[in-house]
Tab-separated table of C-alpha atoms in Angstrom:
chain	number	residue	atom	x	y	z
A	676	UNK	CA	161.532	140.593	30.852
A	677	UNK	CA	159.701	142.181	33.875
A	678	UNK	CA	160.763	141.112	37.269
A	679	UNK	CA	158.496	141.513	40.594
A	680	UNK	CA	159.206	140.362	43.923
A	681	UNK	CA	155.916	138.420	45.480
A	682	UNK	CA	155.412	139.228	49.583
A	683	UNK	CA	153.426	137.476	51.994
A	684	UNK	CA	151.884	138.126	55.501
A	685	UNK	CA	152.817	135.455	57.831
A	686	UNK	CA	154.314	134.404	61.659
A	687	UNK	CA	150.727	135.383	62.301
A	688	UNK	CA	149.724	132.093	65.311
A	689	UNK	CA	149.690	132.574	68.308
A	690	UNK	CA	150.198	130.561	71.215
A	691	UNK	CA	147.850	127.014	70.075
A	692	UNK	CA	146.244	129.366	67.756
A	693	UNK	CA	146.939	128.279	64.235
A	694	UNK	CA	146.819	130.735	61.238
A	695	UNK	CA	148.095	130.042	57.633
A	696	UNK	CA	150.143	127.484	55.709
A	697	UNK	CA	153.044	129.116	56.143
A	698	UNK	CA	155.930	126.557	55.381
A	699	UNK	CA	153.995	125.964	51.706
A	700	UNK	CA	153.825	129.256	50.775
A	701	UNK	CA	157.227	129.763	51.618
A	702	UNK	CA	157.853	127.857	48.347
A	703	UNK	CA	155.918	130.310	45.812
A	704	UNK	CA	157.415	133.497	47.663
A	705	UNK	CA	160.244	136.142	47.851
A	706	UNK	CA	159.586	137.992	50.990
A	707	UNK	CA	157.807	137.070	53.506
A	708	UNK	CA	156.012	140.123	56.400
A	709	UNK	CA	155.944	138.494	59.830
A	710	UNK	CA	154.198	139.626	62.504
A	711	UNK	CA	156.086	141.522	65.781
A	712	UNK	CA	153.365	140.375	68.584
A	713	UNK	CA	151.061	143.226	68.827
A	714	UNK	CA	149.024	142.364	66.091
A	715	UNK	CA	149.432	138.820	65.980
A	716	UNK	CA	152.589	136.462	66.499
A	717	UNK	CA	154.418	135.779	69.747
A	718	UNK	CA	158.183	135.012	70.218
A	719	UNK	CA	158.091	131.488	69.614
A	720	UNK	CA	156.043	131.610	66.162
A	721	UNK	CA	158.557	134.605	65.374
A	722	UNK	CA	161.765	132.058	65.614
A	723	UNK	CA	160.404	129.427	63.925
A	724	UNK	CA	158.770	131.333	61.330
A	725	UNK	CA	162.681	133.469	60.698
A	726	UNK	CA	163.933	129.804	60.457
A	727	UNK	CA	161.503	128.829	57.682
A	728	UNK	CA	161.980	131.985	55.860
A	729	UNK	CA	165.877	131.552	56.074
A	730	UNK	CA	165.944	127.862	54.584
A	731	UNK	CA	163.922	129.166	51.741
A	732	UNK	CA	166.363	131.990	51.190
A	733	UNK	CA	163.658	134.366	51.761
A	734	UNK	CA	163.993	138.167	52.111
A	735	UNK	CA	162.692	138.768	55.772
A	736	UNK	CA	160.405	141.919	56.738
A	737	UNK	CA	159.169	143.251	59.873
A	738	UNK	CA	155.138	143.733	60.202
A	739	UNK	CA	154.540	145.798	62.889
A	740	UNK	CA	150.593	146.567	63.377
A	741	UNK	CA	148.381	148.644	66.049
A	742	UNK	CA	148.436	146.721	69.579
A	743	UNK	CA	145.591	145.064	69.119
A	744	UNK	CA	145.493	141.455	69.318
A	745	UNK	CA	141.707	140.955	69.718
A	746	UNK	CA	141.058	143.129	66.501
A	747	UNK	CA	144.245	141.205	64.605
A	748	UNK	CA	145.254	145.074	63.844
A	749	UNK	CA	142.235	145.949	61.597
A	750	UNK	CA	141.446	148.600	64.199
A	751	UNK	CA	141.797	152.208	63.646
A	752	UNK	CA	143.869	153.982	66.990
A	753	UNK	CA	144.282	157.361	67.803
A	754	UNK	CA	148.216	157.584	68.917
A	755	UNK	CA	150.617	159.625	68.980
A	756	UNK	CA	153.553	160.327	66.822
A	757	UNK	CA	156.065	159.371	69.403
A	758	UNK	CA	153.503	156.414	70.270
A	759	UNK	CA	153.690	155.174	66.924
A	760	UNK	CA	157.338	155.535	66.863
A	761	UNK	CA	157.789	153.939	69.604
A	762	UNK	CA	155.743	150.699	68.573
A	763	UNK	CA	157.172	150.721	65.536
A	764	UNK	CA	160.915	150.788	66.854
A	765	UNK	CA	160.059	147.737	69.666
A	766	UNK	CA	158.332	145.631	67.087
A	767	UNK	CA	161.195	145.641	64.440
A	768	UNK	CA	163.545	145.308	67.263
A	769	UNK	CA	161.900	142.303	68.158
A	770	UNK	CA	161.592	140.880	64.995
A	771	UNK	CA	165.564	141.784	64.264
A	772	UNK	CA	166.677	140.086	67.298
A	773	UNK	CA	165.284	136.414	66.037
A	774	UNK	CA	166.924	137.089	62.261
A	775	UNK	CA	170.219	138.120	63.866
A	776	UNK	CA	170.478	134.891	66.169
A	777	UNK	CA	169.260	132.625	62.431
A	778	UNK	CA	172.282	134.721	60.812
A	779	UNK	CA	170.075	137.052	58.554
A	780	UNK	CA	169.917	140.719	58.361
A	781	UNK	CA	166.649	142.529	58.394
A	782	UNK	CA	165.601	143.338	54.844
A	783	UNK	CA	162.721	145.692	54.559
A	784	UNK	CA	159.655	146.721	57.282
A	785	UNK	CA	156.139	147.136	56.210
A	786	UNK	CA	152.968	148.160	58.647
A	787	UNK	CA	149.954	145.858	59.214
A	788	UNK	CA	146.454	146.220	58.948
A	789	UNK	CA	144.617	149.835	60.157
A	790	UNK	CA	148.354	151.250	60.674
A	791	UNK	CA	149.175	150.952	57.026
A	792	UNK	CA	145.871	152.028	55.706
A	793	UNK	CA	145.923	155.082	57.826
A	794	UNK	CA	149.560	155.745	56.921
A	795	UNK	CA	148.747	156.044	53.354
A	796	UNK	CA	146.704	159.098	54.227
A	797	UNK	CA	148.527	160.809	57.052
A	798	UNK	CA	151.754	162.436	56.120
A	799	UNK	CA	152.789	162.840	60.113
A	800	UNK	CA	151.718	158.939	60.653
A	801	UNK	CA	153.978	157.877	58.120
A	802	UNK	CA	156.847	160.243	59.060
A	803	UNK	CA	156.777	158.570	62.185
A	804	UNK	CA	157.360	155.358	61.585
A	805	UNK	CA	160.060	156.466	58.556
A	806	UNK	CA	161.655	157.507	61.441
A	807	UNK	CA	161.689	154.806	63.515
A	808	UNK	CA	162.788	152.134	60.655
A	809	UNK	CA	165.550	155.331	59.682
A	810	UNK	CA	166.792	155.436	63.554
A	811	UNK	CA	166.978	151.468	63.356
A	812	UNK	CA	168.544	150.946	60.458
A	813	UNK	CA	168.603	153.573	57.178
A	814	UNK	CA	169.515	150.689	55.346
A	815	UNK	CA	166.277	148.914	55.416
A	816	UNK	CA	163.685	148.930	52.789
A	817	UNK	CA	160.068	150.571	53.361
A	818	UNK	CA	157.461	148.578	52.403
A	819	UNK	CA	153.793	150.549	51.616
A	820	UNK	CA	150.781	151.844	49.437
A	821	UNK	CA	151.818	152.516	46.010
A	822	UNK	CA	151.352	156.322	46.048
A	823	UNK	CA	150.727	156.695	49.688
A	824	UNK	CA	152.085	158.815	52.128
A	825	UNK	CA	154.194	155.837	53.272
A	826	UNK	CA	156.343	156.224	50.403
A	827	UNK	CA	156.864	159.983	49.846
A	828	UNK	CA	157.683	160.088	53.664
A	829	UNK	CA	160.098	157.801	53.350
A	830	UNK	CA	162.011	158.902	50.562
A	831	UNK	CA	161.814	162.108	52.246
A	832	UNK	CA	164.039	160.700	55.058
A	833	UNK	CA	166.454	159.400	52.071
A	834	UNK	CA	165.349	155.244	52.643
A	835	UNK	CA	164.863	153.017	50.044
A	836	UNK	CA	161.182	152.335	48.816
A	837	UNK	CA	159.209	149.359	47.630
A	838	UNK	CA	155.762	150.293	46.210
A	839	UNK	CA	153.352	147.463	47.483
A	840	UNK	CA	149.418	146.197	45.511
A	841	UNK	CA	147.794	143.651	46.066
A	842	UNK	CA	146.420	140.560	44.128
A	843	UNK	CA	143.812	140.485	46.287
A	844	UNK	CA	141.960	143.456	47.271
A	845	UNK	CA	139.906	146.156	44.890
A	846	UNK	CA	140.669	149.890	44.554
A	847	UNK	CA	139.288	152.763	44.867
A	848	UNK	CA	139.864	155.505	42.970
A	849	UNK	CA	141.972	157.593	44.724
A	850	UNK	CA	144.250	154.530	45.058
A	851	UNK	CA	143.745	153.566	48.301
A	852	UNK	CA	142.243	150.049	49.017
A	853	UNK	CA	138.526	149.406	49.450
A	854	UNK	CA	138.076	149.098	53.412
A	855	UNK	CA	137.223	145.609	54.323
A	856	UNK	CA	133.887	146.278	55.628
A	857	UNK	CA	132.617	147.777	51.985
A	858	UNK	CA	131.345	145.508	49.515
A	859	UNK	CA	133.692	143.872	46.699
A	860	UNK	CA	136.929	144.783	48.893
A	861	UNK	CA	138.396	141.435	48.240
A	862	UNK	CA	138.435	139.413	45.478
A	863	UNK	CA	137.840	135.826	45.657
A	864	UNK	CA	137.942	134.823	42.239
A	865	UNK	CA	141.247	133.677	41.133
A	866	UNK	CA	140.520	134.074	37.536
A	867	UNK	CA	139.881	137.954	38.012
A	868	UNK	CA	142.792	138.215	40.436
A	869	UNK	CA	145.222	137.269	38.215
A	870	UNK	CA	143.851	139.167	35.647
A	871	UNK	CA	144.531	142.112	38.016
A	872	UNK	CA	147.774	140.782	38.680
A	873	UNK	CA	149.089	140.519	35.438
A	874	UNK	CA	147.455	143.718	33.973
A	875	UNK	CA	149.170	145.807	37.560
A	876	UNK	CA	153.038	144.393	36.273
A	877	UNK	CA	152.377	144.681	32.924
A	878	UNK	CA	151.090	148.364	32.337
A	879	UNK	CA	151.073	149.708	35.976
A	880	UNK	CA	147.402	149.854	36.647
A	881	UNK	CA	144.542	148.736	37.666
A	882	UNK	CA	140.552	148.781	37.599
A	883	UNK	CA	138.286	150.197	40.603
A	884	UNK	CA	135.203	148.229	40.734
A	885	UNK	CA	133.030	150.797	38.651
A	886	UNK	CA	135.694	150.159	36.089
A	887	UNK	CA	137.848	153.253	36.341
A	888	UNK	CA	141.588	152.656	35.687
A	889	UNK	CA	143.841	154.148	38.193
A	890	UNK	CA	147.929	154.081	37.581
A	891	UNK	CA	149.981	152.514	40.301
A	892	UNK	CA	153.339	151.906	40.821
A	893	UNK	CA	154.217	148.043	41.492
A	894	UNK	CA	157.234	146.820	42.795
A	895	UNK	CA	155.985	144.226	45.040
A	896	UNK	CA	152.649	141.940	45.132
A	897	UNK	CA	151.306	141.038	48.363
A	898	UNK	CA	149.095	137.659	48.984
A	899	UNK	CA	147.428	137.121	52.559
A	900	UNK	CA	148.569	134.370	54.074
A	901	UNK	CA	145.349	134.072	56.390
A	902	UNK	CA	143.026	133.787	52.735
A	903	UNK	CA	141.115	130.638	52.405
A	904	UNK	CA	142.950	129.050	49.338
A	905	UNK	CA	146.236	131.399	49.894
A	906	UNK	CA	148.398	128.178	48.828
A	907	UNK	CA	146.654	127.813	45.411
A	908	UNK	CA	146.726	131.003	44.669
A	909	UNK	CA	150.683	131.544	45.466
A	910	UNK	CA	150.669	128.693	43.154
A	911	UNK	CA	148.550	130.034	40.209
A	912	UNK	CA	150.517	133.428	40.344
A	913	UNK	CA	153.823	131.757	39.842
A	914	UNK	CA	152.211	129.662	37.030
A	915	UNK	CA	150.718	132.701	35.710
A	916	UNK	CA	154.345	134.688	35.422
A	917	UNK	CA	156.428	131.721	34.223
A	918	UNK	CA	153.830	131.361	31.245
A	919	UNK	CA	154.526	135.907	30.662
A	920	UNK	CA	158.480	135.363	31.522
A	921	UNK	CA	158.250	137.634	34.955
A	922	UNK	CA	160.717	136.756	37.202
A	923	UNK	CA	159.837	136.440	41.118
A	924	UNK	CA	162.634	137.744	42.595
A	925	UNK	CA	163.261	139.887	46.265
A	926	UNK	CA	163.797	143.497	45.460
């Protein structure tokens, strides 16, 4: 029997701006990403979104993104290592705080948007924030790019992994994820995301859009909790593993 654990984005309102279904996808879940404020978020969607996740018995990550509200983090930036670091360190600080206060402990961290695509490919970017989540807490789980940098940083510094794909995005075939602005980047078909799904926990792979198989490492599945029909389609992957006997379950 295979076992995955099943992520979403969320906490991602702010102020009277609305974004996702949050409290239903909480129900098809295992971990949940929520935004630190620089990306998206704010301190009052933070609490309330900690609260959700902890009456669902949801493992509870840190998504810490570029500060870049009006760009919702899809923006590359130039910073610095210690810049980076110390973003990275006031974000999960922030986040912390609110699960401490609801009685939970901080389970894993994983970057947002342009800072975790350009992590994959920068070996000092991802040391950086390593670093920070190490300095915080060595205890907590990374969260990034199956075969990125991300990960081979990290378990450079000794912390525990979690190799992330994604339901809902193509590849290329270097592994990396087909930039948003590039045609066929996301896949809005459910019938040929679950295919890609199932086919990514089953054998550990998965097929660029010219049909080139590419081997990746999954441990956890993200979904996007901004997508259009991100309910239904937490819904159809649970269906999807109950009918192959895969477990959803928080790593």
């Amino acid at each position: 029997m295979h076992s995955i654990d099943l992520n979403c984005d969320m906490g991602e309102s702010f102020g009277p701006w609305k974004m996702g279904n949050d409290l239903q996808i909480l129900n098809y879940v295992s971990s949940v990403n929520i935004a630190c404020g620089f990306h998206a978020g704010d301190a009052d969607t933070m609490r309330k979104t900690v609260a959700a996740a902890m009456e669902k018995n949801v493992a509870i990550g840190a998504h810490p993104g570029f500060p870049d509200l009006q760009g919702f983090g899809r923006r590359n930036m130039q910073l610095s290592s210690e810049e980076v670091y110390n973003i990275i360190l006031y974000q999960i600080g922030a986040l912390a705080a609110f699960v401490k206060v609801a009685g939970g402990r901080l389970h894993h961290v994983k970057p947002h948007g342009a800072l975790y695509n350009m992590a994959a490919k920068d070996s000092s970017l991802s040391s950086a924030i390593a670093q920070a989540i190490k300095d915080f807490d060595p205890s907590v789980i990374v969260y990034g790019l199956s075969g990125s940098f991300l990960i081979s940083e990290s378990q450079k510094l000794g912390l525990k992994t979690a190799s992330e794909v994604f339901a809902d995005r193509t590849y290329q075939q270097d592994g990396s994820l087909t930039p948003r602005n590039q045609p066929f980047a996301l896949i809005e078909d459910t019938t040929q995301s679950l295919k890609q799904v199932l086919k990514m926990v089953k054998e550990q792979q998965v097929v660029t859009p010219s049909t080139i198989p590419v081997p990746i490492q999954a441990d956890t599945i993200c979904i996007h909790g901004d997508g259009k029909h991100a309910v239904d389609f937490a819904q159809a992957i649970n269906t999807l593993f109950q009918e192959h006997s895969i477990t959803i379950q928080a790593i």
